[in-house]
Amino acid sequence: MKMIDNVMEVLQKQGFLPQREDFGIMFKYQITNFLYLFDENDETYFSMYVPCIFEVDDENIDDVLKAINIINNEMKVLKLVVNANNVWCCFEEKLTENTDIEEIVSFAVVSLSQSQIKFFERLKEV
């Protein structure tokens, strides 16, 4: 079974309403959009994102980068990036064949949600 099919099955099993797209899977968790992006050339690469959580412009770029740096240093496996003038929360991991996909999906969703919350907390502090 392909990784995207496994992820889709796990999301459905966990009560999400995932939608399959050409690029991967979209779903919502606590009113936030999540993406699972599928790389057909690398079945062992797992990547899930919370896209576009905050718009970046010339006035806020310094504070945004400071907040992102703090989060990137605090959290494991996660990184926040600026992509097309928006902050994205990213969870990326190379998996082994014995990896429990259900555990990874659960951990990714919770961790991404926490990273978004922490970003806004840190942004207020900088």
mmCIF file of N, CA, C and O in Angstrom, residues 40-109:
data_model
loop_
_atom_site.group_PDB
_atom_site.id
_atom_site.type_symbol
_atom_site.label_atom_id
_atom_site.label_comp_id
_atom_site.label_asym_id
_atom_site.label_seq_id
_atom_site.Cartn_x
_atom_site.Cartn_y
_atom_site.Cartn_z
ATOM 1 N N GLU A 40 5.777 10.942 -4.763
ATOM 2 C CA GLU A 40 5.711 9.622 -5.393
ATOM 3 C C GLU A 40 7.090 9.038 -5.683
ATOM 4 O O GLU A 40 7.225 7.837 -5.896
ATOM 5 N N ASN A 41 8.127 9.874 -5.644
ATOM 6 C CA ASN A 41 9.487 9.390 -5.863
ATOM 7 C C ASN A 41 10.173 8.933 -4.576
ATOM 8 O O ASN A 41 11.287 8.413 -4.627
ATOM 9 N N ASP A 42 9.529 9.172 -3.431
ATOM 10 C CA ASP A 42 10.117 8.788 -2.151
ATOM 11 C C ASP A 42 9.011 8.372 -1.180
ATOM 12 O O ASP A 42 8.471 9.193 -0.455
ATOM 13 N N GLU A 43 8.702 7.105 -1.165
ATOM 14 C CA GLU A 43 7.633 6.562 -0.317
ATOM 15 C C GLU A 43 7.965 6.619 1.173
ATOM 16 O O GLU A 43 7.088 6.443 1.997
ATOM 17 N N THR A 44 9.221 6.829 1.514
ATOM 18 C CA THR A 44 9.595 6.832 2.924
ATOM 19 C C THR A 44 9.631 8.248 3.513
ATOM 20 O O THR A 44 9.917 8.415 4.690
ATOM 21 N N TYR A 45 9.324 9.236 2.690
ATOM 22 C CA TYR A 45 9.357 10.624 3.146
ATOM 23 C C TYR A 45 7.950 11.052 3.554
ATOM 24 O O TYR A 45 7.021 11.031 2.755
ATOM 25 N N PHE A 46 7.802 11.451 4.821
ATOM 26 C CA PHE A 46 6.518 11.883 5.360
ATOM 27 C C PHE A 46 6.569 13.385 5.558
ATOM 28 O O PHE A 46 7.466 13.899 6.239
ATOM 29 N N SER A 47 5.627 14.103 4.967
ATOM 30 C CA SER A 47 5.597 15.558 5.127
ATOM 31 C C SER A 47 4.169 16.052 5.305
ATOM 32 O O SER A 47 3.299 15.809 4.483
ATOM 33 N N MET A 48 3.956 16.730 6.426
ATOM 34 C CA MET A 48 2.647 17.300 6.736
ATOM 35 C C MET A 48 2.861 18.761 7.126
ATOM 36 O O MET A 48 3.868 19.103 7.748
ATOM 37 N N TYR A 49 1.900 19.608 6.755
ATOM 38 C CA TYR A 49 2.061 21.049 6.939
ATOM 39 C C TYR A 49 0.770 21.715 7.417
ATOM 40 O O TYR A 49 -0.321 21.255 7.127
ATOM 41 N N VAL A 50 0.968 22.828 8.107
ATOM 42 C CA VAL A 50 -0.101 23.791 8.348
ATOM 43 C C VAL A 50 0.334 25.024 7.561
ATOM 44 O O VAL A 50 1.256 25.738 7.958
ATOM 45 N N PRO A 51 -0.296 25.249 6.406
ATOM 46 C CA PRO A 51 0.151 26.336 5.534
ATOM 47 C C PRO A 51 -0.475 27.683 5.900
ATOM 48 O O PRO A 51 -1.555 27.753 6.484
ATOM 49 N N CYS A 52 0.247 28.722 5.558
ATOM 50 C CA CYS A 52 -0.302 30.093 5.572
ATOM 51 C C CYS A 52 -0.932 30.490 6.900
ATOM 52 O O CYS A 52 -2.066 30.970 6.940
ATOM 53 N N ILE A 53 -0.184 30.341 7.985
ATOM 54 C CA ILE A 53 -0.758 30.711 9.286
ATOM 55 C C ILE A 53 -0.634 32.202 9.578
ATOM 56 O O ILE A 53 -1.326 32.716 10.446
ATOM 57 N N PHE A 54 0.284 32.869 8.851
ATOM 58 C CA PHE A 54 0.495 34.287 9.121
ATOM 59 C C PHE A 54 1.127 34.929 7.895
ATOM 60 O O PHE A 54 2.089 34.403 7.338
ATOM 61 N N GLU A 55 0.582 36.073 7.496
ATOM 62 C CA GLU A 55 1.115 36.768 6.324
ATOM 63 C C GLU A 55 2.319 37.618 6.723
ATOM 64 O O GLU A 55 2.285 38.356 7.709
ATOM 65 N N VAL A 56 3.374 37.515 5.928
ATOM 66 C CA VAL A 56 4.616 38.229 6.192
ATOM 67 C C VAL A 56 4.736 39.406 5.231
ATOM 68 O O VAL A 56 4.485 39.274 4.037
ATOM 69 N N ASP A 57 5.120 40.560 5.788
ATOM 70 C CA ASP A 57 5.358 41.740 4.944
ATOM 71 C C ASP A 57 6.620 42.451 5.430
ATOM 72 O O ASP A 57 7.279 41.999 6.374
ATOM 73 N N ASP A 58 6.955 43.566 4.797
ATOM 74 C CA ASP A 58 8.177 44.291 5.139
ATOM 75 C C ASP A 58 8.165 44.807 6.578
ATOM 76 O O ASP A 58 9.217 44.931 7.208
ATOM 77 N N GLU A 59 6.986 45.088 7.101
ATOM 78 C CA GLU A 59 6.883 45.652 8.447
ATOM 79 C C GLU A 59 7.052 44.615 9.546
ATOM 80 O O GLU A 59 7.504 44.946 10.638
ATOM 81 N N ASN A 60 6.689 43.360 9.285
ATOM 82 C CA ASN A 60 6.732 42.364 10.358
ATOM 83 C C ASN A 60 7.793 41.277 10.163
ATOM 84 O O ASN A 60 7.940 40.406 11.013
ATOM 85 N N ILE A 61 8.544 41.323 9.075
ATOM 86 C CA ILE A 61 9.477 40.248 8.750
ATOM 87 C C ILE A 61 10.491 39.985 9.860
ATOM 88 O O ILE A 61 10.780 38.832 10.179
ATOM 89 N N ASP A 62 11.034 41.031 10.481
ATOM 90 C CA ASP A 62 12.035 40.835 11.538
ATOM 91 C C ASP A 62 11.439 40.092 12.734
ATOM 92 O O ASP A 62 12.041 39.142 13.247
ATOM 93 N N ASP A 63 10.262 40.510 13.170
ATOM 94 C CA ASP A 63 9.607 39.839 14.300
ATOM 95 C C ASP A 63 9.221 38.408 13.946
ATOM 96 O O ASP A 63 9.353 37.496 14.774
ATOM 97 N N VAL A 64 8.743 38.209 12.737
ATOM 98 C CA VAL A 64 8.366 36.867 12.291
ATOM 99 C C VAL A 64 9.579 35.942 12.311
ATOM 100 O O VAL A 64 9.513 34.817 12.830
ATOM 101 N N LEU A 65 10.692 36.399 11.769
ATOM 102 C CA LEU A 65 11.894 35.558 11.727
ATOM 103 C C LEU A 65 12.438 35.274 13.129
ATOM 104 O O LEU A 65 12.924 34.166 13.395
ATOM 105 N N LYS A 66 12.344 36.234 14.026
ATOM 106 C CA LYS A 66 12.753 35.995 15.409
ATOM 107 C C LYS A 66 11.872 34.928 16.059
ATOM 108 O O LYS A 66 12.373 34.014 16.723
ATOM 109 N N ALA A 67 10.564 35.040 15.876
ATOM 110 C CA ALA A 67 9.636 34.065 16.455
ATOM 111 C C ALA A 67 9.860 32.675 15.851
ATOM 112 O O ALA A 67 9.881 31.669 16.570
ATOM 113 N N ILE A 68 10.046 32.612 14.548
ATOM 114 C CA ILE A 68 10.310 31.338 13.867
ATOM 115 C C ILE A 68 11.588 30.706 14.404
ATOM 116 O O ILE A 68 11.633 29.495 14.678
ATOM 117 N N ASN A 69 12.621 31.495 14.574
ATOM 118 C CA ASN A 69 13.888 30.963 15.074
ATOM 119 C C ASN A 69 13.735 30.368 16.470
ATOM 120 O O ASN A 69 14.284 29.305 16.771
ATOM 121 N N ILE A 70 12.989 31.043 17.319
ATOM 122 C CA ILE A 70 12.745 30.533 18.674
ATOM 123 C C ILE A 70 12.046 29.180 18.607
ATOM 124 O O ILE A 70 12.461 28.220 19.268
ATOM 125 N N ILE A 71 10.997 29.082 17.808
ATOM 126 C CA ILE A 71 10.242 27.821 17.678
ATOM 127 C C ILE A 71 11.141 26.726 17.107
ATOM 128 O O ILE A 71 11.133 25.587 17.591
ATOM 129 N N ASN A 72 11.893 27.043 16.073
ATOM 130 C CA ASN A 72 12.756 26.033 15.453
ATOM 131 C C ASN A 72 13.803 25.498 16.421
ATOM 132 O O ASN A 72 14.217 24.347 16.318
ATOM 133 N N ASN A 73 14.217 26.321 17.361
ATOM 134 C CA ASN A 73 15.163 25.870 18.375
ATOM 135 C C ASN A 73 14.492 25.115 19.516
ATOM 136 O O ASN A 73 15.133 24.305 20.177
ATOM 137 N N GLU A 74 13.226 25.371 19.752
ATOM 138 C CA GLU A 74 12.502 24.742 20.862
ATOM 139 C C GLU A 74 11.927 23.365 20.524
ATOM 140 O O GLU A 74 11.872 22.497 21.387
ATOM 141 N N MET A 75 11.480 23.181 19.296
ATOM 142 C CA MET A 75 10.725 21.975 18.952
ATOM 143 C C MET A 75 11.546 21.030 18.078
ATOM 144 O O MET A 75 12.307 21.462 17.231
ATOM 145 N N LYS A 76 11.330 19.746 18.285
ATOM 146 C CA LYS A 76 12.013 18.722 17.492
ATOM 147 C C LYS A 76 11.144 18.318 16.308
ATOM 148 O O LYS A 76 9.921 18.311 16.398
ATOM 149 N N VAL A 77 11.767 17.969 15.218
ATOM 150 C CA VAL A 77 11.149 17.462 13.981
ATOM 151 C C VAL A 77 10.376 18.547 13.232
ATOM 152 O O VAL A 77 10.187 18.450 12.038
ATOM 153 N N LEU A 78 9.956 19.569 13.911
ATOM 154 C CA LEU A 78 9.182 20.637 13.288
ATOM 155 C C LEU A 78 10.077 21.793 12.880
ATOM 156 O O LEU A 78 11.097 22.050 13.500
ATOM 157 N N LYS A 79 9.632 22.473 11.853
ATOM 158 C CA LYS A 79 10.283 23.733 11.501
ATOM 159 C C LYS A 79 9.216 24.670 10.960
ATOM 160 O O LYS A 79 8.224 24.231 10.366
ATOM 161 N N LEU A 80 9.406 25.933 11.210
ATOM 162 C CA LEU A 80 8.557 26.951 10.627
ATOM 163 C C LEU A 80 9.374 27.666 9.574
ATOM 164 O O LEU A 80 10.566 27.899 9.764
ATOM 165 N N VAL A 81 8.728 27.998 8.464
ATOM 166 C CA VAL A 81 9.410 28.652 7.356
ATOM 167 C C VAL A 81 8.514 29.745 6.781
ATOM 168 O O VAL A 81 7.301 29.731 6.975
ATOM 169 N N VAL A 82 9.143 30.659 6.076
ATOM 170 C CA VAL A 82 8.395 31.639 5.296
ATOM 171 C C VAL A 82 8.364 31.124 3.863
ATOM 172 O O VAL A 82 9.408 30.878 3.261
ATOM 173 N N ASN A 83 7.178 30.931 3.349
ATOM 174 C CA ASN A 83 6.971 30.398 2.006
ATOM 175 C C ASN A 83 5.972 31.305 1.296
ATOM 176 O O ASN A 83 4.822 31.407 1.729
ATOM 177 N N ALA A 84 6.416 31.964 0.238
ATOM 178 C CA ALA A 84 5.547 32.866 -0.534
ATOM 179 C C ALA A 84 4.845 33.884 0.364
ATOM 180 O O ALA A 84 3.631 34.055 0.311
ATOM 181 N N ASN A 85 5.620 34.551 1.222
ATOM 182 C CA ASN A 85 5.114 35.597 2.124
ATOM 183 C C ASN A 85 4.103 35.113 3.151
ATOM 184 O O ASN A 85 3.273 35.887 3.624
ATOM 185 N N ASN A 86 4.172 33.825 3.497
ATOM 186 C CA ASN A 86 3.334 33.273 4.556
ATOM 187 C C ASN A 86 4.170 32.334 5.411
ATOM 188 O O ASN A 86 5.061 31.654 4.906
ATOM 189 N N VAL A 87 3.837 32.286 6.700
ATOM 190 C CA VAL A 87 4.494 31.341 7.597
ATOM 191 C C VAL A 87 3.797 29.991 7.465
ATOM 192 O O VAL A 87 2.567 29.913 7.479
ATOM 193 N N TRP A 88 4.600 28.949 7.312
ATOM 194 C CA TRP A 88 4.118 27.572 7.271
ATOM 195 C C TRP A 88 4.738 26.811 8.428
ATOM 196 O O TRP A 88 5.919 26.988 8.746
ATOM 197 N N CYS A 89 3.966 25.918 9.040
ATOM 198 C CA CYS A 89 4.471 24.969 10.025
ATOM 199 C C CYS A 89 4.697 23.654 9.288
ATOM 200 O O CYS A 89 3.801 23.186 8.577
ATOM 201 N N CYS A 90 5.870 23.063 9.464
ATOM 202 C CA CYS A 90 6.261 21.885 8.683
ATOM 203 C C CYS A 90 6.694 20.736 9.592
ATOM 204 O O CYS A 90 7.456 20.940 10.537
ATOM 205 N N PHE A 91 6.237 19.548 9.273
ATOM 206 C CA PHE A 91 6.667 18.318 9.939
ATOM 207 C C PHE A 91 7.164 17.397 8.841
ATOM 208 O O PHE A 91 6.391 16.988 7.978
ATOM 209 N N GLU A 92 8.447 17.100 8.869
ATOM 210 C CA GLU A 92 9.032 16.265 7.828
ATOM 211 C C GLU A 92 9.922 15.220 8.476
ATOM 212 O O GLU A 92 10.700 15.543 9.382
ATOM 213 N N GLU A 93 9.793 13.984 7.993
ATOM 214 C CA GLU A 93 10.578 12.908 8.573
ATOM 215 C C GLU A 93 10.755 11.783 7.562
ATOM 216 O O GLU A 93 9.835 11.437 6.829
ATOM 217 N N LYS A 94 11.940 11.214 7.552
ATOM 218 C CA LYS A 94 12.231 10.033 6.756
ATOM 219 C C LYS A 94 11.834 8.832 7.601
ATOM 220 O O LYS A 94 12.280 8.687 8.730
ATOM 221 N N LEU A 95 10.979 7.958 7.075
ATOM 222 C CA LEU A 95 10.460 6.833 7.838
ATOM 223 C C LEU A 95 11.154 5.532 7.461
ATOM 224 O O LEU A 95 11.590 5.353 6.327
ATOM 225 N N THR A 96 11.205 4.626 8.416
ATOM 226 C CA THR A 96 11.696 3.285 8.141
ATOM 227 C C THR A 96 10.506 2.396 7.799
ATOM 228 O O THR A 96 9.349 2.783 8.007
ATOM 229 N N GLU A 97 10.766 1.210 7.313
ATOM 230 C CA GLU A 97 9.656 0.331 6.927
ATOM 231 C C GLU A 97 8.868 -0.172 8.127
ATOM 232 O O GLU A 97 7.735 -0.610 7.991
ATOM 233 N N ASN A 98 9.434 -0.088 9.327
ATOM 234 C CA ASN A 98 8.736 -0.538 10.538
ATOM 235 C C ASN A 98 8.023 0.589 11.273
ATOM 236 O O ASN A 98 7.505 0.376 12.357
ATOM 237 N N THR A 99 7.999 1.766 10.699
ATOM 238 C CA THR A 99 7.378 2.924 11.349
ATOM 239 C C THR A 99 5.877 2.716 11.491
ATOM 240 O O THR A 99 5.200 2.260 10.573
ATOM 241 N N ASP A 100 5.371 3.061 12.666
ATOM 242 C CA ASP A 100 3.935 3.011 12.928
ATOM 243 C C ASP A 100 3.316 4.303 12.374
ATOM 244 O O ASP A 100 3.424 5.364 12.991
ATOM 245 N N ILE A 101 2.682 4.213 11.220
ATOM 246 C CA ILE A 101 2.116 5.390 10.543
ATOM 247 C C ILE A 101 1.067 6.070 11.414
ATOM 248 O O ILE A 101 0.996 7.300 11.469
ATOM 249 N N GLU A 102 0.277 5.287 12.115
ATOM 250 C CA GLU A 102 -0.758 5.867 12.972
ATOM 251 C C GLU A 102 -0.121 6.758 14.048
ATOM 252 O O GLU A 102 -0.608 7.856 14.320
ATOM 253 N N GLU A 103 0.967 6.304 14.624
ATOM 254 C CA GLU A 103 1.664 7.082 15.646
ATOM 255 C C GLU A 103 2.270 8.354 15.051
ATOM 256 O O GLU A 103 2.178 9.436 15.643
ATOM 257 N N ILE A 104 2.869 8.247 13.879
ATOM 258 C CA ILE A 104 3.484 9.412 13.225
ATOM 259 C C ILE A 104 2.428 10.457 12.873
ATOM 260 O O ILE A 104 2.615 11.653 13.097
ATOM 261 N N VAL A 105 1.299 10.011 12.303
ATOM 262 C CA VAL A 105 0.232 10.948 11.929
ATOM 263 C C VAL A 105 -0.280 11.677 13.166
ATOM 264 O O VAL A 105 -0.414 12.902 13.167
ATOM 265 N N SER A 106 -0.544 10.934 14.229
ATOM 266 C CA SER A 106 -1.035 11.557 15.470
ATOM 267 C C SER A 106 -0.035 12.566 16.019
ATOM 268 O O SER A 106 -0.405 13.682 16.392
ATOM 269 N N PHE A 107 1.227 12.160 16.066
ATOM 270 C CA PHE A 107 2.276 13.041 16.578
ATOM 271 C C PHE A 107 2.414 14.283 15.706
ATOM 272 O O PHE A 107 2.554 15.396 16.211
ATOM 273 N N ALA A 108 2.357 14.104 14.390
ATOM 274 C CA ALA A 108 2.498 15.231 13.464
ATOM 275 C C ALA A 108 1.368 16.239 13.649
ATOM 276 O O ALA A 108 1.607 17.450 13.722
ATOM 277 N N VAL A 109 0.143 15.762 13.729
ATOM 278 C CA VAL A 109 -1.013 16.661 13.857
ATOM 279 C C VAL A 109 -0.922 17.467 15.148
ATOM 280 O O VAL A 109 -1.065 18.697 15.148
#
